[in-house]
Short mmCIF file of C-alpha atoms in Angstrom, two decimals:
data_model
loop_
_atom_site.label_atom_id
_atom_site.label_comp_id
_atom_site.label_asym_id
_atom_site.label_seq_id
_atom_site.Cartn_x
_atom_site.Cartn_y
_atom_site.Cartn_z
CA UNK A 1 -12.97 70.30 -77.13
CA UNK A 2 -9.58 69.52 -75.37
CA UNK A 3 -6.66 69.38 -77.46
CA UNK A 4 -5.43 65.75 -77.73
CA UNK A 5 -1.75 64.49 -78.11
CA UNK A 6 -1.42 61.03 -79.21
CA UNK A 7 0.67 58.98 -76.61
CA UNK A 8 3.92 57.41 -77.86
CA UNK A 9 4.83 53.88 -77.64
CA UNK A 10 7.47 55.10 -75.03
CA UNK A 11 4.78 56.83 -72.75
CA UNK A 12 2.59 53.72 -72.77
CA UNK A 13 5.54 51.51 -71.85
CA UNK A 14 6.44 53.85 -68.90
CA UNK A 15 2.81 53.79 -67.87
CA UNK A 16 2.39 49.94 -68.02
CA UNK A 17 5.89 49.73 -66.33
CA UNK A 18 4.40 51.12 -63.03
CA UNK A 19 2.82 47.88 -62.46
CA UNK A 20 5.42 45.47 -61.08
CA UNK A 21 6.65 48.41 -58.73
CA UNK A 22 3.75 48.26 -56.58
CA UNK A 23 1.05 45.58 -56.93
CA UNK A 24 0.46 44.97 -53.28
CA UNK A 25 -2.50 42.72 -54.11
CA UNK A 26 -1.80 38.96 -53.89
CA UNK A 27 -1.09 36.75 -56.86
CA UNK A 28 -4.71 35.92 -57.06
CA UNK A 29 -5.45 39.15 -58.56
CA UNK A 30 -3.80 37.81 -61.82
CA UNK A 31 -4.39 34.04 -61.45
CA UNK A 32 -7.59 33.86 -60.03
CA UNK A 33 -6.59 31.53 -57.29
CA UNK A 34 -4.79 32.48 -54.16
CA UNK A 35 -1.56 30.67 -53.75
CA UNK A 36 -1.71 28.48 -50.52
CA UNK A 37 -5.56 28.96 -49.85
CA UNK A 38 -8.21 31.72 -50.07
CA UNK A 39 -7.76 32.89 -46.27
CA UNK A 40 -4.22 33.96 -46.98
CA UNK A 41 -5.63 36.67 -49.24
CA UNK A 42 -7.96 38.01 -46.51
CA UNK A 43 -7.13 41.14 -44.41
CA UNK A 44 -6.78 40.62 -40.56
CA UNK A 45 -5.25 37.98 -38.74
CA UNK A 46 -5.99 34.51 -39.96
CA UNK A 47 -6.06 31.59 -37.34
CA UNK A 48 -8.30 28.86 -36.44
CA UNK A 49 -7.05 29.45 -32.64
CA UNK A 50 -6.53 32.89 -31.52
CA UNK A 51 -6.23 32.12 -27.88
CA UNK A 52 -2.66 33.39 -26.87
CA UNK A 53 -1.75 35.12 -30.14
CA UNK A 54 0.75 38.03 -29.66
CA UNK A 55 -1.40 41.17 -29.21
CA UNK A 56 1.08 44.00 -30.00
CA UNK A 57 2.33 42.67 -33.26
CA UNK A 58 3.11 45.77 -35.45
CA UNK A 59 4.39 44.06 -38.61
CA UNK A 60 2.71 45.11 -41.88
CA UNK A 61 2.58 41.39 -42.78
CA UNK A 62 3.91 37.86 -41.19
CA UNK A 63 3.42 34.36 -41.50
CA UNK A 64 3.89 31.24 -39.07
CA UNK A 65 4.11 27.72 -40.68
CA UNK A 66 5.03 24.35 -39.82
CA UNK A 67 8.32 23.57 -41.83
CA UNK A 68 7.52 19.81 -42.20
CA UNK A 69 3.78 19.70 -43.15
CA UNK A 70 3.92 23.12 -44.76
CA UNK A 71 0.46 24.13 -43.06
CA UNK A 72 0.34 27.78 -42.41
CA UNK A 73 -0.82 28.21 -38.55
CA UNK A 74 -1.46 31.89 -38.56
CA UNK A 75 -1.07 34.73 -40.98
CA UNK A 76 -1.59 38.52 -41.44
CA UNK A 77 -1.54 39.81 -44.96
CA UNK A 78 0.46 36.79 -46.22
CA UNK A 79 0.51 37.92 -49.74
CA UNK A 80 0.97 41.52 -49.18
CA UNK A 81 3.93 42.61 -51.46
CA UNK A 82 6.52 44.59 -49.77
CA UNK A 83 10.12 45.22 -50.36
CA UNK A 84 12.18 42.35 -48.92
CA UNK A 85 15.65 43.81 -48.37
CA UNK A 86 18.24 41.15 -47.76
CA UNK A 87 15.88 38.49 -46.96
CA UNK A 88 15.82 38.12 -50.82
CA UNK A 89 19.28 36.54 -50.35
CA UNK A 90 17.52 33.17 -49.46
CA UNK A 91 16.44 33.04 -53.05
CA UNK A 92 19.70 34.00 -54.23
CA UNK A 93 21.20 31.12 -52.31
CA UNK A 94 18.09 28.59 -53.55
CA UNK A 95 19.09 29.31 -56.90
CA UNK A 96 22.87 29.28 -56.87
CA UNK A 97 24.00 27.17 -53.92
CA UNK A 98 24.11 23.85 -55.89
CA UNK A 99 26.16 25.12 -58.62
CA UNK A 100 29.78 25.45 -57.16
CA UNK A 101 31.85 23.16 -54.99
CA UNK A 102 32.54 24.51 -51.49
CA UNK A 103 36.39 24.25 -52.25
CA UNK A 104 36.17 26.10 -55.64
CA UNK A 105 38.35 29.20 -55.35
CA UNK A 106 38.04 32.78 -56.83
CA UNK A 107 40.39 35.60 -56.96
CA UNK A 108 38.65 38.99 -56.65
CA UNK A 109 39.78 41.81 -58.86
CA UNK A 110 39.24 45.74 -58.51
CA UNK A 111 36.90 45.39 -61.52
CA UNK A 112 34.87 42.68 -60.00
CA UNK A 113 33.87 45.05 -57.09
CA UNK A 114 33.14 47.97 -59.40
CA UNK A 115 29.53 49.22 -59.52
CA UNK A 116 28.36 47.96 -56.03
CA UNK A 117 25.47 50.37 -55.00
CA UNK A 118 26.37 52.92 -52.39
CA UNK A 119 25.78 52.01 -48.94
CA UNK A 120 25.67 48.38 -49.56
CA UNK A 121 26.10 45.86 -46.69
CA UNK A 122 29.65 44.52 -47.28
CA UNK A 123 31.54 41.51 -45.60
CA UNK A 124 34.97 43.13 -46.85
CA UNK A 125 36.15 41.56 -49.84
CA UNK A 126 39.59 42.70 -51.04
CA UNK A 127 41.07 42.76 -54.58
CA UNK A 128 43.93 40.22 -54.93
CA UNK A 129 42.66 38.06 -52.21
CA UNK A 130 41.46 34.50 -53.16
CA UNK A 131 38.42 33.05 -51.52
CA UNK A 132 36.77 29.66 -51.50
CA UNK A 133 33.03 29.27 -52.23
CA UNK A 134 32.16 28.32 -48.73
CA UNK A 135 33.84 31.62 -47.53
CA UNK A 136 31.69 33.71 -50.03
CA UNK A 137 28.51 32.18 -48.92
CA UNK A 138 29.72 32.73 -45.21
CA UNK A 139 29.94 36.40 -46.37
CA UNK A 140 26.46 36.14 -47.76
CA UNK A 141 24.68 34.54 -44.65
CA UNK A 142 26.54 35.99 -41.86
CA UNK A 143 27.21 39.45 -42.93
CA UNK A 144 24.68 39.89 -45.60
CA UNK A 145 27.40 41.05 -47.95
CA UNK A 146 26.24 42.31 -51.32
CA UNK A 147 30.12 41.96 -52.19
CA UNK A 148 30.04 38.27 -51.79
CA UNK A 149 26.76 38.01 -53.63
CA UNK A 150 28.06 40.03 -56.45
CA UNK A 151 31.21 37.68 -56.85
CA UNK A 152 29.04 34.69 -56.69
CA UNK A 153 26.65 36.08 -59.25
CA UNK A 154 29.64 36.72 -61.46
CA UNK A 155 30.70 33.15 -61.24
CA UNK A 156 27.38 31.99 -62.25
CA UNK A 157 27.81 33.91 -65.64
CA UNK A 158 26.88 37.42 -64.48
CA UNK A 159 24.20 39.43 -62.59
CA UNK A 160 21.58 39.38 -65.38
CA UNK A 161 21.85 35.67 -65.64
CA UNK A 162 21.80 35.10 -61.96
CA UNK A 163 18.76 37.49 -61.79
CA UNK A 164 17.00 35.40 -64.44
CA UNK A 165 17.84 32.25 -62.37
CA UNK A 166 16.40 33.82 -59.46
CA UNK A 167 13.27 34.53 -61.29
CA UNK A 168 12.97 30.90 -62.77
CA UNK A 169 13.45 29.53 -59.19
CA UNK A 170 10.56 31.70 -57.73
CA UNK A 171 8.32 30.63 -60.55
CA UNK A 172 9.25 26.96 -59.74
CA UNK A 173 8.61 27.62 -56.07
CA UNK A 174 5.12 29.29 -57.19
CA UNK A 175 6.37 32.52 -55.37
CA UNK A 176 4.18 34.55 -57.46
CA UNK A 177 4.27 37.70 -55.38
CA UNK A 178 7.95 37.89 -55.85
CA UNK A 179 9.53 40.19 -58.57
CA UNK A 180 13.42 40.21 -58.67
CA UNK A 181 15.40 43.01 -60.02
CA UNK A 182 18.82 42.48 -58.21
CA UNK A 183 20.33 39.53 -56.61
CA UNK A 184 20.92 41.04 -53.07
CA UNK A 185 17.69 42.57 -51.90
CA UNK A 186 19.00 46.08 -52.37
CA UNK A 187 16.06 48.67 -52.70
CA UNK A 188 15.19 48.87 -56.50
CA UNK A 189 11.98 50.06 -58.06
CA UNK A 190 9.95 47.11 -58.48
CA UNK A 191 11.81 44.67 -56.08
CA UNK A 192 9.00 43.10 -54.23
CA UNK A 193 8.10 39.97 -52.25
CA UNK A 194 5.81 38.74 -49.29
CA UNK A 195 5.63 36.89 -46.07
CA UNK A 196 4.42 33.95 -47.91
CA UNK A 197 6.90 33.81 -50.58
CA UNK A 198 9.99 34.52 -48.20
CA UNK A 199 8.73 31.63 -46.10
CA UNK A 200 8.62 29.39 -49.23
CA UNK A 201 12.31 30.45 -49.82
CA UNK A 202 13.11 29.37 -46.49
CA UNK A 203 11.40 26.17 -46.43
CA UNK A 204 13.01 25.24 -49.60
CA UNK A 205 16.62 26.37 -48.66
CA UNK A 206 16.55 24.45 -45.26
CA UNK A 207 16.02 21.07 -47.15
CA UNK A 208 19.69 21.61 -48.45
CA UNK A 209 22.36 20.83 -45.96
CA UNK A 210 24.64 23.61 -47.08
CA UNK A 211 22.05 26.28 -46.63
CA UNK A 212 21.12 24.98 -43.28
CA UNK A 213 24.71 24.89 -42.14
CA UNK A 214 25.62 28.58 -43.43
CA UNK A 215 22.47 30.11 -42.05
CA UNK A 216 23.04 28.53 -38.57
CA UNK A 217 26.55 29.37 -38.40
CA UNK A 218 27.25 32.23 -35.63
CA UNK A 219 30.60 33.23 -36.40
CA UNK A 220 33.56 32.36 -38.82
CA UNK A 221 37.14 33.62 -39.53
CA UNK A 222 37.30 35.42 -42.93
CA UNK A 223 40.36 36.03 -45.11
CA UNK A 224 42.03 39.44 -44.86
CA UNK A 225 44.84 38.88 -47.35
CA UNK A 226 48.18 36.78 -46.47
CA UNK A 227 47.52 34.78 -43.67
CA UNK A 228 45.33 37.31 -41.63
CA UNK A 229 41.76 36.80 -40.94
CA UNK A 230 39.08 38.66 -39.22
CA UNK A 231 36.17 37.44 -37.32
CA UNK A 232 32.62 37.81 -38.75
CA UNK A 233 29.27 37.02 -36.71
CA UNK A 234 25.87 36.42 -37.76
CA UNK A 235 23.77 39.40 -37.78
CA UNK A 236 20.56 37.21 -37.04
CA UNK A 237 20.33 38.53 -33.28
CA UNK A 238 18.11 35.51 -32.47
CA UNK A 239 20.91 33.22 -33.33
CA UNK A 240 23.90 35.23 -32.11
CA UNK A 241 22.24 37.12 -29.05
CA UNK A 242 23.69 40.43 -29.87
CA UNK A 243 22.22 43.91 -29.23
CA UNK A 244 20.19 43.07 -26.37
CA UNK A 245 18.37 40.26 -27.89
CA UNK A 246 18.21 36.95 -25.97
CA UNK A 247 19.29 33.96 -28.29
CA UNK A 248 16.07 32.01 -28.95
CA UNK A 249 15.97 28.32 -27.77
CA UNK A 250 16.42 26.04 -30.83
CA UNK A 251 17.01 28.93 -33.64
CA UNK A 252 18.29 27.39 -36.72
CA UNK A 253 18.51 30.74 -38.70
CA UNK A 254 17.49 31.90 -41.50
CA UNK A 255 17.98 35.60 -42.91
CA UNK A 256 17.46 39.16 -41.83
CA UNK A 257 17.44 42.32 -43.65
CA UNK A 258 17.17 45.99 -43.53
CA UNK A 259 16.96 48.87 -45.98
CA UNK A 260 15.94 52.53 -45.39
CA UNK A 261 12.54 51.94 -47.38
CA UNK A 262 11.91 48.31 -46.42
CA UNK A 263 12.67 48.74 -42.69
CA UNK A 264 13.43 45.58 -40.85
CA UNK A 265 12.73 42.14 -42.25
CA UNK A 266 13.17 38.75 -40.97
CA UNK A 267 12.56 34.89 -41.85
CA UNK A 268 13.39 32.59 -38.96
CA UNK A 269 13.27 28.94 -38.14
CA UNK A 270 13.34 27.21 -35.01
CA UNK A 271 13.23 23.51 -33.72
CA UNK A 272 11.88 22.10 -30.51
CA UNK A 273 10.94 18.49 -29.78
CA UNK A 274 11.41 17.68 -33.21
CA UNK A 275 9.23 20.26 -34.62
CA UNK A 276 10.29 22.94 -36.74
CA UNK A 277 8.54 26.27 -37.20
CA UNK A 278 8.96 29.06 -39.71
CA UNK A 279 8.13 32.84 -39.16
CA UNK A 280 8.41 35.80 -41.49
CA UNK A 281 7.92 39.23 -40.11
CA UNK A 282 8.08 42.23 -42.42
CA UNK A 283 8.16 45.98 -41.54
CA UNK A 284 7.44 46.13 -38.02
CA UNK A 285 6.52 49.82 -36.88
CA UNK A 286 9.55 50.33 -34.61
CA UNK A 287 13.08 49.58 -35.59
CA UNK A 288 16.00 47.86 -34.06
CA UNK A 289 14.82 44.71 -32.20
CA UNK A 290 11.11 44.66 -32.89
CA UNK A 291 11.46 42.30 -35.80
CA UNK A 292 13.12 39.78 -33.45
CA UNK A 293 10.76 40.40 -30.60
CA UNK A 294 7.60 39.80 -32.75
CA UNK A 295 9.32 36.83 -34.44
CA UNK A 296 10.05 35.26 -30.99
CA UNK A 297 6.46 36.04 -29.73
CA UNK A 298 5.14 34.02 -32.70
CA UNK A 299 7.24 31.20 -32.37
CA UNK A 300 6.48 30.87 -28.66
CA UNK A 301 2.86 30.72 -29.53
CA UNK A 302 3.67 28.11 -32.44
CA UNK A 303 5.44 25.86 -29.92
CA UNK A 304 2.83 26.48 -27.26
CA UNK A 305 -0.94 26.90 -27.79
CA UNK A 306 -0.41 26.84 -31.63
CA UNK A 307 -0.04 23.07 -31.36
CA UNK A 308 -3.58 22.88 -31.37
CA UNK A 309 -4.29 25.32 -34.20
CA UNK A 310 -5.58 23.99 -37.50
CA UNK A 311 -4.51 25.15 -40.86
CA UNK A 312 -5.43 28.46 -42.65
CA UNK A 313 -3.30 27.52 -45.62
CA UNK A 314 -0.47 25.99 -47.00
CA UNK A 315 2.95 26.45 -48.35
CA UNK A 316 2.91 24.76 -51.72
CA UNK A 317 5.40 22.39 -53.17
CA UNK A 318 7.74 23.27 -56.02
CA UNK A 319 6.52 22.50 -59.61
CA UNK A 320 9.81 20.51 -60.01
CA UNK A 321 9.06 18.40 -57.03
CA UNK A 322 5.68 17.27 -58.23
CA UNK A 323 3.66 20.32 -56.76
CA UNK A 324 0.23 21.09 -58.21
CA UNK A 325 0.27 24.31 -60.23
CA UNK A 326 -1.71 26.97 -58.38
CA UNK A 327 -2.32 28.97 -61.55
CA UNK A 328 -5.18 27.69 -63.49
CA UNK A 329 -4.80 26.93 -67.11
CA UNK A 330 -5.39 29.71 -69.37
CA UNK A 331 -4.86 32.45 -66.77
CA UNK A 332 -2.08 35.08 -66.82
CA UNK A 333 0.74 34.50 -64.43
CA UNK A 334 1.78 37.14 -61.86
CA UNK A 335 4.13 39.63 -63.55
CA UNK A 336 7.32 38.45 -61.62
CA UNK A 337 6.57 34.91 -62.85
CA UNK A 338 5.99 35.89 -66.27
CA UNK A 339 9.17 37.87 -66.28
CA UNK A 340 11.11 34.76 -65.10
CA UNK A 341 9.36 32.72 -67.86
CA UNK A 342 10.48 35.29 -70.55
CA UNK A 343 13.99 35.62 -69.17
CA UNK A 344 13.68 39.20 -69.27
CA UNK A 345 15.52 41.90 -67.34
CA UNK A 346 12.29 43.29 -65.95
CA UNK A 347 11.90 46.27 -68.34
CA UNK A 348 9.98 46.39 -71.50
CA UNK A 349 7.02 44.45 -72.56
CA UNK A 350 7.88 41.26 -70.80
CA UNK A 351 6.76 42.20 -67.54
CA UNK A 352 3.38 43.48 -68.26
CA UNK A 353 1.42 40.59 -66.96
CA UNK A 354 -1.18 41.01 -64.26
CA UNK A 355 -1.61 44.60 -62.83
CA UNK A 356 0.87 46.07 -65.39
CA UNK A 357 -1.12 44.54 -68.27
CA UNK A 358 -4.39 46.03 -66.58
CA UNK A 359 -2.83 49.54 -66.45
CA UNK A 360 -1.55 49.32 -69.90
CA UNK A 361 -4.96 48.24 -71.14
CA UNK A 362 -6.45 51.32 -69.32
CA UNK A 363 -4.06 53.64 -71.07
CA UNK A 364 -4.68 51.99 -74.36
CA UNK A 365 -8.40 52.16 -73.77
CA UNK A 366 -8.30 55.71 -72.84
CA UNK A 367 -6.37 56.31 -76.12
CA UNK A 368 -8.77 54.47 -78.27
CA UNK A 369 -11.76 56.04 -76.80
CA UNK A 370 -10.16 59.66 -77.40
CA UNK A 371 -9.71 58.82 -80.88
CA UNK A 372 -13.09 58.09 -81.44
CA UNK A 373 -14.25 61.25 -79.70
CA UNK A 374 -12.06 63.30 -81.97
CA UNK A 375 -13.46 61.61 -84.86
CA UNK A 376 -16.93 62.29 -83.72
CA UNK A 377 -15.94 65.97 -83.13
CA UNK A 378 -14.49 66.26 -86.68
CA UNK A 379 -18.04 65.12 -87.94
CA UNK A 380 -19.54 68.03 -85.93
CA UNK A 381 -20.50 65.75 -82.80
CA UNK A 382 -19.64 67.76 -79.81
CA UNK A 383 -18.54 65.70 -76.90
CA UNK A 384 -16.59 66.52 -73.85
CA UNK A 385 -13.20 64.60 -74.10
CA UNK A 386 -11.94 62.80 -70.89
CA UNK A 387 -8.52 63.01 -69.29
CA UNK A 388 -6.08 60.25 -68.96
CA UNK A 389 -6.86 57.92 -66.28
CA UNK A 390 -4.28 58.14 -63.67
CA UNK A 391 -2.67 54.83 -61.96
CA UNK A 392 -3.82 54.36 -58.39
CA UNK A 393 -1.27 55.23 -55.76
CA UNK A 394 0.43 52.23 -54.34
CA UNK A 395 3.08 51.37 -52.03
CA UNK A 396 6.24 51.39 -54.27
CA UNK A 397 9.97 51.02 -53.21
CA UNK A 398 11.83 54.19 -53.87
CA UNK A 399 14.27 53.92 -56.97
CA UNK A 400 17.13 54.91 -54.92
CA UNK A 401 17.63 54.28 -51.21
CA UNK A 402 20.65 53.27 -49.25
CA UNK A 403 20.77 50.01 -47.67
CA UNK A 404 22.80 49.81 -44.49
CA UNK A 405 22.00 46.55 -42.99
CA UNK A 406 24.63 44.70 -41.12
CA UNK A 407 27.68 46.32 -42.55
CA UNK A 408 30.82 44.77 -41.67
CA UNK A 409 34.33 46.60 -41.26
CA UNK A 410 37.49 44.94 -39.96
CA UNK A 411 38.31 47.56 -37.52
CA UNK A 412 35.03 48.59 -35.76
CA UNK A 413 31.86 46.93 -36.56
CA UNK A 414 28.93 49.33 -36.95
CA UNK A 415 27.46 49.77 -33.51
CA UNK A 416 23.76 49.38 -34.64
CA UNK A 417 23.73 47.66 -38.16
CA UNK A 418 19.90 47.69 -38.22
CA UNK A 419 19.36 51.23 -37.12
CA UNK A 420 17.08 53.16 -39.56
CA UNK A 421 18.58 56.46 -40.84
#
């Protein structure tokens, strides 16, 4: 009989904590209901009208929806959980934007800027310089500045509180594929979202006049200390028309992102003839401009032949605005939503809902079974012990990857802010 070592509580915790890292299955795995409609959980392209749909889309997931009606016109793996990169900053804005007046001022200190992850995208905040809230949000939306995100989080009571606020907002929006670890979208183990959820964040944000104004701003003058300023430009290439991308007619925004693990991510919105469409494109195979090209192709279809397309799903309304709960009574909410409800930091027992709980139960079950086998062996019953079940390999973000999107410098902007390395 094989020797048996009783697993410690710490080892069971570690085993169970693998769940939030990776569950690429949709929220339906935990709730029994697919948020937005059953077709959104299916593999392959979902559309009632496929004529004219772009044929060379390489993204690992994408979604096209009508902003006003919430109808999903077409999608591909809408609930697939992937690293969001800086598109997660839309949720940060949804959570904090209304908490401060635009004219409120904050003077940055050296201590405020300590601890930013290496390689973070920065707008270029300087200790000793005073910024308005409006300027900090410009730093977030235009330059994806993690330094600006950090200062706003501090103004909100700290990073931990801001993460908790984001989790609560995600739960209210019924964005059950999303698990928030940091405010800025930097690659962290367990930080995940989906094309569906990111589109929810954009739709909710665009109803806010400030959100809409910030994400559609092409350029702004940013404080450099004293009376000096430097120019920052929006890194959304479909809006600014930089790096060989033609500006998209009617483009509103919303947010792009890139990390070495997530690749290129983008959620965009455009309006034509009084109709606004939302598109999220995640992780195209090629880098650089592919995320914008595939977004533009989907928008073209949506404004053209897609006008005749029926709905394959729907963007649900927030619970706080009367939206019907997509989680049936008595079911366990997704790990990210449960963590928001618990107000935890993402570690320990509070995040072991959904797939995490399943893995932990597997571990506990194996432990109990082996105890029974050992007892039987002591009574002379010879049985062959089984080994620990191993968690399935899943797509998980790396614990430490460098984020290099849209990094701003005063003297010489990075020549290719979205290029992978």
